[in-house]
């Protein structure tokens, strides 16, 4: 029986350790061989964005041996090798724009040293990125993979002045990508949110946003078929060790962790992969999302900014409402949707309106916990403190 890949977001490690890998390579093949070379994909945290980036990296490095038995290994894909520049901003915790700029520069210089590319001294992060891509392009056209492009902004979203200063650094950094187009084979960026004024959505030529695109509706997350096929042994084991019948077990799995819909036109819903794995590891149906996926910035915004309490179930929004937002005009419904607290319940193509809802029991519990302080009066809070 293959191992469950808890906290494993590294594709080579996952394969070498004989972990369960849900084969998404057919969808990746069509993405790589179809029209378009510049993509952006927004998904909630803990949905597999980093594993997706790692998988793309290994495909472009031509490491076919890692994909033995997967769909793409049986296809006509020719496995051309490209230099890959992979940048993750998810763990780049910073307290000032100057520190962020310095860390970016040091990170890129380390990447350059590993690739044997010389960078001049006293370059900005944007200049380092441009010089590194140009140096790598002497081998072949470059693949640029940026994971969690918005993480440094979100880390300080409750402090608009600091978040704006960090966004200014990112605007300059991302702004050079357009000028590097002739050196780039493929660009893929992931994030949680879609911020204006970062030079990505306005500056990068032909950037295709896959967030609500039919082609990526099931690219991340688990369909029911994938859950039953790839996790069959672990589901069987959990049922044998528990008290629920198979029908009741699968219904509980659906109630707790299914419900995410990422396309207005395709009704397919997916399970949260992290929560499914945690459930199968622990043998318990409980709220794993609040421990691993609830963004701290969202809790701060909801509780500290005193947003009005909304009827979040059956909330109706337009395309514009769900799209980009700005630091000086953060829209709570859009943020809740992009962070996975709300998902698409229905879509009316005639009015172009979305109806949103909580995706499942797990998220409902988390949201009730976040919203609880807003329902508590000052007297009740004081009473609770006295107790």
CSV table of C-alpha atoms in Angstrom, one decimal:
chain,number,residue,atom,x,y,z
A,1,UNK,CA,0.0,0.0,0.0
A,2,UNK,CA,1.4,3.4,-1.0
A,3,UNK,CA,2.1,5.9,1.8
A,4,UNK,CA,-0.1,8.9,2.4
A,5,UNK,CA,1.9,12.1,1.4
A,6,UNK,CA,1.2,14.2,4.5
A,7,UNK,CA,3.0,17.6,4.2
A,8,UNK,CA,4.9,16.4,1.1
A,9,UNK,CA,4.9,19.0,-1.6
A,10,UNK,CA,8.1,17.9,-3.4
A,11,UNK,CA,7.2,15.7,-6.4
A,12,UNK,CA,10.6,13.8,-6.6
A,13,UNK,CA,10.4,13.0,-2.9
A,14,UNK,CA,6.8,11.9,-3.1
A,15,UNK,CA,7.6,9.5,-6.0
A,16,UNK,CA,10.8,8.1,-4.4
A,17,UNK,CA,9.0,7.5,-1.1
A,18,UNK,CA,6.3,5.5,-2.8
A,19,UNK,CA,3.5,8.0,-1.8
A,20,UNK,CA,0.1,8.3,-3.3
A,21,UNK,CA,0.2,10.7,-6.2
A,22,UNK,CA,-3.1,11.7,-7.8
A,23,UNK,CA,-2.2,11.7,-11.5
A,24,UNK,CA,-3.0,15.2,-12.9
A,25,UNK,CA,-0.4,14.9,-15.8
A,26,UNK,CA,-3.0,14.6,-18.5
A,27,UNK,CA,-4.3,18.1,-17.6
A,28,UNK,CA,-0.7,19.4,-17.4
A,29,UNK,CA,0.1,17.9,-20.8
A,30,UNK,CA,-2.8,19.8,-22.4
A,31,UNK,CA,-1.7,23.0,-20.6
A,32,UNK,CA,1.9,22.6,-21.8
A,33,UNK,CA,1.1,21.7,-25.4
A,34,UNK,CA,-1.9,24.0,-25.9
A,35,UNK,CA,-2.1,27.7,-26.7
A,36,UNK,CA,-0.6,30.1,-24.2
A,37,UNK,CA,2.6,30.2,-22.3
A,38,UNK,CA,1.9,32.5,-19.4
A,39,UNK,CA,-0.5,31.4,-16.7
A,40,UNK,CA,-1.8,32.4,-13.3
A,41,UNK,CA,-3.8,30.1,-10.9
A,42,UNK,CA,-5.4,31.2,-7.7
A,43,UNK,CA,-6.4,28.6,-5.2
A,44,UNK,CA,-6.9,28.5,-1.4
A,45,UNK,CA,-4.0,27.4,0.8
A,46,UNK,CA,-3.3,23.7,1.3
A,47,UNK,CA,-4.8,22.8,-2.1
A,48,UNK,CA,-1.6,21.6,-3.7
A,49,UNK,CA,-0.2,24.6,-5.5
A,50,UNK,CA,3.4,23.9,-4.4
A,51,UNK,CA,3.2,20.3,-5.5
A,52,UNK,CA,1.9,21.5,-8.8
A,53,UNK,CA,4.8,23.8,-9.2
A,54,UNK,CA,7.2,21.0,-8.3
A,55,UNK,CA,5.6,18.7,-10.8
A,56,UNK,CA,5.9,21.3,-13.6
A,57,UNK,CA,9.6,21.8,-12.6
A,58,UNK,CA,10.4,18.1,-13.1
A,59,UNK,CA,8.6,17.9,-16.4
A,60,UNK,CA,10.5,20.9,-17.8
A,61,UNK,CA,13.8,19.4,-16.5
A,62,UNK,CA,13.1,16.4,-18.6
A,63,UNK,CA,13.0,13.9,-15.7
A,64,UNK,CA,10.9,11.4,-17.5
A,65,UNK,CA,12.0,8.6,-15.1
A,66,UNK,CA,10.0,10.1,-12.3
A,67,UNK,CA,6.8,9.9,-14.3
A,68,UNK,CA,6.9,6.2,-15.1
A,69,UNK,CA,3.4,4.8,-15.0
A,70,UNK,CA,1.7,8.2,-15.1
A,71,UNK,CA,-0.4,9.4,-18.0
A,72,UNK,CA,2.1,11.8,-19.5
A,73,UNK,CA,4.8,9.0,-19.8
A,74,UNK,CA,2.5,7.2,-22.2
A,75,UNK,CA,1.8,10.3,-24.3
A,76,UNK,CA,3.6,11.8,-27.2
A,77,UNK,CA,5.3,14.5,-25.0
A,78,UNK,CA,8.9,14.7,-26.1
A,79,UNK,CA,10.5,15.9,-22.8
A,80,UNK,CA,12.6,18.8,-24.0
A,81,UNK,CA,14.9,20.1,-21.2
A,82,UNK,CA,14.7,23.7,-20.1
A,83,UNK,CA,16.5,25.7,-17.4
A,84,UNK,CA,13.9,26.2,-14.6
A,85,UNK,CA,13.9,29.2,-12.3
A,86,UNK,CA,11.6,28.4,-9.4
A,87,UNK,CA,10.9,31.0,-6.8
A,88,UNK,CA,8.8,30.6,-3.7
A,89,UNK,CA,7.7,33.6,-1.7
A,90,UNK,CA,5.6,31.7,0.9
A,91,UNK,CA,8.2,31.6,3.6
A,92,UNK,CA,9.8,34.9,3.0
A,93,UNK,CA,8.7,36.5,6.2
A,94,UNK,CA,9.8,40.2,6.3
A,95,UNK,CA,9.1,43.2,8.5
A,96,UNK,CA,10.0,46.0,6.0
A,97,UNK,CA,10.2,46.5,2.3
A,98,UNK,CA,14.0,47.0,2.6
A,99,UNK,CA,14.4,43.6,4.2
A,100,UNK,CA,12.1,42.1,1.6
A,101,UNK,CA,14.2,43.5,-1.2
A,102,UNK,CA,17.4,42.3,0.4
A,103,UNK,CA,16.0,38.8,0.8
A,104,UNK,CA,14.9,38.7,-2.8
A,105,UNK,CA,18.3,39.8,-4.0
A,106,UNK,CA,20.1,37.2,-1.8
A,107,UNK,CA,17.7,34.5,-2.9
A,108,UNK,CA,18.3,35.2,-6.6
A,109,UNK,CA,22.1,35.4,-6.2
A,110,UNK,CA,22.0,32.0,-4.6
A,111,UNK,CA,20.0,30.7,-7.5
A,112,UNK,CA,22.5,32.3,-9.9
A,113,UNK,CA,25.5,30.7,-8.1
A,114,UNK,CA,23.9,27.3,-8.3
A,115,UNK,CA,23.3,27.7,-12.0
A,116,UNK,CA,26.8,29.1,-12.7
A,117,UNK,CA,25.4,32.5,-13.8
A,118,UNK,CA,27.4,35.6,-12.7
A,119,UNK,CA,25.5,38.6,-11.4
A,120,UNK,CA,27.0,42.0,-10.9
A,121,UNK,CA,27.1,43.6,-7.5
A,122,UNK,CA,24.6,46.2,-6.3
A,123,UNK,CA,21.8,45.0,-8.5
A,124,UNK,CA,18.1,45.4,-7.5
A,125,UNK,CA,15.9,42.3,-7.2
A,126,UNK,CA,14.4,43.2,-10.6
A,127,UNK,CA,17.8,43.5,-12.2
A,128,UNK,CA,18.9,40.2,-10.7
A,129,UNK,CA,15.8,38.5,-12.1
A,130,UNK,CA,16.5,39.9,-15.6
A,131,UNK,CA,20.2,39.0,-15.5
A,132,UNK,CA,19.5,35.5,-14.2
A,133,UNK,CA,16.9,34.7,-16.8
A,134,UNK,CA,19.1,36.1,-19.6
A,135,UNK,CA,22.1,34.0,-18.3
A,136,UNK,CA,20.0,30.8,-18.1
A,137,UNK,CA,18.6,31.5,-21.6
A,138,UNK,CA,22.0,30.8,-23.1
A,139,UNK,CA,21.2,27.1,-22.5
A,140,UNK,CA,17.6,27.2,-23.7
A,141,UNK,CA,14.4,29.2,-23.2
A,142,UNK,CA,13.7,29.5,-19.5
A,143,UNK,CA,10.7,28.3,-17.5
A,144,UNK,CA,9.8,30.7,-14.7
A,145,UNK,CA,7.7,29.3,-11.8
A,146,UNK,CA,6.6,31.6,-9.0
A,147,UNK,CA,4.8,30.0,-6.1
A,148,UNK,CA,2.6,32.1,-3.8
A,149,UNK,CA,3.4,35.4,-5.6
A,150,UNK,CA,1.3,37.4,-3.1
A,151,UNK,CA,2.4,35.9,0.2
A,152,UNK,CA,4.5,38.9,1.3
A,153,UNK,CA,1.6,41.2,0.8
A,154,UNK,CA,-0.9,39.0,2.6
A,155,UNK,CA,1.4,38.6,5.5
A,156,UNK,CA,0.9,42.3,6.2
A,157,UNK,CA,-2.6,42.9,4.8
A,158,UNK,CA,-3.8,44.2,8.1
A,159,UNK,CA,-1.2,46.9,7.9
A,160,UNK,CA,-2.0,48.7,4.6
A,161,UNK,CA,1.0,51.0,4.6
A,162,UNK,CA,3.5,48.2,5.0
A,163,UNK,CA,1.6,46.0,2.6
A,164,UNK,CA,1.6,48.8,0.0
A,165,UNK,CA,5.4,49.3,0.4
A,166,UNK,CA,6.0,45.6,-0.1
A,167,UNK,CA,3.7,45.6,-3.1
A,168,UNK,CA,5.8,48.4,-4.6
A,169,UNK,CA,8.8,46.1,-4.4
A,170,UNK,CA,6.9,43.3,-6.1
A,171,UNK,CA,5.6,45.6,-8.8
A,172,UNK,CA,9.2,46.4,-9.8
A,173,UNK,CA,10.2,42.8,-9.5
A,174,UNK,CA,7.4,41.4,-11.6
A,175,UNK,CA,7.5,44.3,-14.0
A,176,UNK,CA,10.6,43.0,-15.8
A,177,UNK,CA,9.0,39.7,-16.8
A,178,UNK,CA,7.3,41.3,-19.8
A,179,UNK,CA,10.6,42.5,-21.2
A,180,UNK,CA,12.1,38.9,-20.8
A,181,UNK,CA,9.4,37.4,-23.0
A,182,UNK,CA,11.8,36.4,-25.8
A,183,UNK,CA,13.9,34.4,-23.2
A,184,UNK,CA,10.9,32.6,-21.6
A,185,UNK,CA,9.4,29.3,-22.7
A,186,UNK,CA,6.7,29.1,-20.0
A,187,UNK,CA,5.6,31.2,-17.0
A,188,UNK,CA,3.4,29.9,-14.2
A,189,UNK,CA,2.4,31.9,-11.1
A,190,UNK,CA,0.3,30.8,-8.2
A,191,UNK,CA,-1.3,32.7,-5.4
A,192,UNK,CA,-4.3,33.0,-3.1
A,193,UNK,CA,-5.5,36.4,-4.2
A,194,UNK,CA,-5.4,38.6,-7.4
A,195,UNK,CA,-4.0,42.0,-6.5
A,196,UNK,CA,-4.1,45.0,-8.7
A,197,UNK,CA,-1.0,47.0,-9.3
A,198,UNK,CA,1.6,44.2,-9.1
A,199,UNK,CA,2.6,44.5,-12.8
A,200,UNK,CA,1.4,40.9,-13.3
A,201,UNK,CA,-2.1,41.2,-14.5
A,202,UNK,CA,-1.6,44.5,-16.4
A,203,UNK,CA,2.0,44.1,-17.6
A,204,UNK,CA,2.6,40.5,-18.6
A,205,UNK,CA,1.6,39.8,-22.2
A,206,UNK,CA,-1.1,37.2,-22.7
A,207,UNK,CA,-1.3,36.2,-19.1
A,208,UNK,CA,-4.1,33.6,-18.9
A,209,UNK,CA,-5.9,33.5,-15.5
A,210,UNK,CA,-6.9,29.9,-14.9
A,211,UNK,CA,-8.7,30.5,-11.6
A,212,UNK,CA,-12.2,30.1,-13.0
A,213,UNK,CA,-11.2,28.4,-16.2
A,214,UNK,CA,-12.8,25.1,-17.1
A,215,UNK,CA,-9.4,23.6,-17.9
A,216,UNK,CA,-8.3,24.0,-14.3
A,217,UNK,CA,-11.6,23.2,-12.5
A,218,UNK,CA,-10.1,19.9,-11.2
A,219,UNK,CA,-6.4,20.6,-11.7
A,220,UNK,CA,-6.1,20.9,-7.9
A,221,UNK,CA,-8.3,19.2,-5.4
A,222,UNK,CA,-9.7,15.6,-5.6
A,223,UNK,CA,-12.7,14.5,-7.6
A,224,UNK,CA,-14.8,11.7,-6.2
A,225,UNK,CA,-13.4,9.4,-8.9
A,226,UNK,CA,-9.8,10.3,-7.9
A,227,UNK,CA,-10.6,9.8,-4.2
A,228,UNK,CA,-12.0,6.4,-4.8
A,229,UNK,CA,-9.3,5.3,-7.2
A,230,UNK,CA,-6.1,6.6,-5.7
A,231,UNK,CA,-7.0,6.3,-2.0
A,232,UNK,CA,-8.9,3.0,-2.3
A,233,UNK,CA,-6.6,1.0,0.0
A,234,UNK,CA,-6.6,3.7,2.7
A,235,UNK,CA,-10.3,4.2,2.6
A,236,UNK,CA,-10.8,0.4,3.0
A,237,UNK,CA,-8.4,0.4,5.9
A,238,UNK,CA,-10.1,3.3,7.6
A,239,UNK,CA,-13.5,1.6,7.2
A,240,UNK,CA,-12.2,-1.7,8.5
A,241,UNK,CA,-10.8,0.0,11.6
A,242,UNK,CA,-13.8,2.2,12.2
A,243,UNK,CA,-17.5,1.7,12.9
A,244,UNK,CA,-19.0,3.3,9.8
A,245,UNK,CA,-20.3,1.4,6.8
A,246,UNK,CA,-18.7,2.3,3.4
A,247,UNK,CA,-21.8,4.3,2.4
A,248,UNK,CA,-21.7,6.3,5.7
A,249,UNK,CA,-18.0,6.8,5.5
A,250,UNK,CA,-18.0,8.2,2.0
A,251,UNK,CA,-21.0,10.4,2.9
A,252,UNK,CA,-19.1,11.8,5.9
A,253,UNK,CA,-16.1,12.4,3.7
A,254,UNK,CA,-18.3,14.3,1.3
A,255,UNK,CA,-20.0,16.3,4.0
A,256,UNK,CA,-16.8,17.3,5.7
A,257,UNK,CA,-14.3,17.9,2.9
A,258,UNK,CA,-16.0,18.1,-0.5
A,259,UNK,CA,-17.9,21.0,-2.1
A,260,UNK,CA,-15.3,23.3,-3.7
A,261,UNK,CA,-16.3,24.4,-7.2
A,262,UNK,CA,-13.9,26.4,-9.4
A,263,UNK,CA,-15.8,26.8,-12.6
A,264,UNK,CA,-19.0,28.8,-13.3
A,265,UNK,CA,-19.9,26.3,-16.1
A,266,UNK,CA,-18.8,22.9,-14.9
A,267,UNK,CA,-20.7,21.7,-11.8
A,268,UNK,CA,-17.9,19.3,-10.7
A,269,UNK,CA,-16.9,19.7,-7.1
A,270,UNK,CA,-13.6,18.7,-5.5
A,271,UNK,CA,-12.4,17.6,-2.1
A,272,UNK,CA,-9.8,19.5,-0.1
A,273,UNK,CA,-6.7,17.1,-0.6
A,274,UNK,CA,-5.0,18.1,2.7
A,275,UNK,CA,-8.0,17.5,4.8
A,276,UNK,CA,-8.8,14.1,3.1
A,277,UNK,CA,-5.2,12.9,3.8
A,278,UNK,CA,-5.3,14.2,7.4
A,279,UNK,CA,-8.6,12.4,7.9
A,280,UNK,CA,-7.3,9.1,6.5
A,281,UNK,CA,-4.2,9.4,8.7
A,282,UNK,CA,-6.0,10.1,11.9
A,283,UNK,CA,-9.1,8.0,11.2
A,284,UNK,CA,-11.3,10.9,12.4
A,285,UNK,CA,-13.7,13.4,10.8
A,286,UNK,CA,-12.7,16.7,12.2
A,287,UNK,CA,-11.7,20.2,11.3
A,288,UNK,CA,-8.3,19.9,9.8
A,289,UNK,CA,-8.6,23.1,7.7
A,290,UNK,CA,-8.7,25.4,10.7
A,291,UNK,CA,-5.3,24.0,11.8
A,292,UNK,CA,-3.6,24.1,8.4
A,293,UNK,CA,-5.5,26.3,5.9
A,294,UNK,CA,-7.3,29.2,7.6
A,295,UNK,CA,-5.2,32.2,6.7
A,296,UNK,CA,-4.2,34.2,9.8
A,297,UNK,CA,-4.6,37.5,7.8
A,298,UNK,CA,-8.3,36.6,7.2
A,299,UNK,CA,-9.0,36.1,10.9
A,300,UNK,CA,-7.3,39.4,11.6
A,301,UNK,CA,-9.3,41.3,9.0
A,302,UNK,CA,-12.7,39.8,10.0
A,303,UNK,CA,-12.1,40.3,13.7
A,304,UNK,CA,-10.1,43.5,13.8
A,305,UNK,CA,-11.6,45.6,11.0
A,306,UNK,CA,-15.1,45.2,12.4
A,307,UNK,CA,-16.7,44.1,9.1
A,308,UNK,CA,-20.5,44.0,9.1
A,309,UNK,CA,-21.8,40.5,9.7
A,310,UNK,CA,-23.1,39.2,6.4
A,311,UNK,CA,-25.5,36.5,5.4
A,312,UNK,CA,-22.7,34.5,3.8
A,313,UNK,CA,-24.8,31.6,2.7
A,314,UNK,CA,-26.4,32.3,-0.7
A,315,UNK,CA,-24.4,35.5,-1.2
A,316,UNK,CA,-24.8,36.8,-4.8
A,317,UNK,CA,-21.8,38.5,-6.5
A,318,UNK,CA,-20.7,39.6,-9.9
A,319,UNK,CA,-17.6,38.7,-11.9
A,320,UNK,CA,-16.1,42.0,-10.9
A,321,UNK,CA,-16.9,41.3,-7.2
A,322,UNK,CA,-14.9,38.1,-7.4
A,323,UNK,CA,-12.0,39.5,-9.4
A,324,UNK,CA,-9.1,41.6,-8.3
A,325,UNK,CA,-9.1,43.9,-5.3
A,326,UNK,CA,-6.9,46.5,-3.9
A,327,UNK,CA,-5.2,47.0,-0.6
A,328,UNK,CA,-7.2,50.2,0.1
A,329,UNK,CA,-10.5,48.6,-0.8
A,330,UNK,CA,-10.4,45.0,0.4
A,331,UNK,CA,-13.8,43.4,-0.3
A,332,UNK,CA,-14.6,40.8,2.3
A,333,UNK,CA,-16.7,38.6,0.0
A,334,UNK,CA,-14.0,38.4,-2.6
A,335,UNK,CA,-11.4,37.6,0.0
A,336,UNK,CA,-13.6,34.9,1.5
A,337,UNK,CA,-14.0,33.3,-2.0
A,338,UNK,CA,-10.4,33.5,-2.9
A,339,UNK,CA,-9.3,32.0,0.4
A,340,UNK,CA,-11.7,29.0,0.1
A,341,UNK,CA,-14.2,30.1,2.8
A,342,UNK,CA,-16.9,30.5,0.2
A,343,UNK,CA,-17.3,28.6,-3.1
A,344,UNK,CA,-19.6,28.6,-6.1
A,345,UNK,CA,-23.0,27.3,-5.5
A,346,UNK,CA,-24.5,28.4,-8.8
A,347,UNK,CA,-23.9,30.7,-11.7
A,348,UNK,CA,-26.4,32.4,-13.9
A,349,UNK,CA,-24.9,33.1,-17.4
A,350,UNK,CA,-27.7,35.5,-18.3
A,351,UNK,CA,-27.0,37.9,-15.4
A,352,UNK,CA,-23.3,36.8,-14.9
A,353,UNK,CA,-24.0,36.5,-11.2
A,354,UNK,CA,-22.5,33.9,-8.8
A,355,UNK,CA,-24.3,32.5,-5.8
A,356,UNK,CA,-21.8,31.5,-3.1
A,357,UNK,CA,-21.9,29.3,0.0
A,358,UNK,CA,-19.7,27.6,2.5
A,359,UNK,CA,-18.3,24.5,0.8
A,360,UNK,CA,-18.6,22.0,3.6
A,361,UNK,CA,-18.9,21.3,7.3
A,362,UNK,CA,-15.2,21.8,7.9
A,363,UNK,CA,-15.2,25.4,6.6
A,364,UNK,CA,-18.5,26.1,8.2
A,365,UNK,CA,-17.1,25.3,11.6
A,366,UNK,CA,-14.0,27.4,10.9
A,367,UNK,CA,-16.1,30.4,9.8
A,368,UNK,CA,-18.4,30.2,12.8
A,369,UNK,CA,-15.3,30.2,15.0
A,370,UNK,CA,-13.9,33.3,13.2
A,371,UNK,CA,-17.3,35.1,13.3
A,372,UNK,CA,-18.2,34.2,16.9
A,373,UNK,CA,-16.5,37.2,18.4
A,374,UNK,CA,-18.6,39.5,16.2
A,375,UNK,CA,-21.7,38.0,17.6
A,376,UNK,CA,-20.6,38.5,21.2
A,377,UNK,CA,-21.6,41.6,23.1
A,378,UNK,CA,-19.1,43.6,25.2
A,379,UNK,CA,-20.9,42.4,28.4
A,380,UNK,CA,-20.8,38.8,27.3
A,381,UNK,CA,-17.1,39.1,26.5
A,382,UNK,CA,-16.4,40.6,29.9
A,383,UNK,CA,-18.4,37.8,31.6
A,384,UNK,CA,-16.4,35.2,29.6
A,385,UNK,CA,-13.1,36.8,30.8
A,386,UNK,CA,-14.3,36.8,34.4
A,387,UNK,CA,-15.0,33.1,34.1
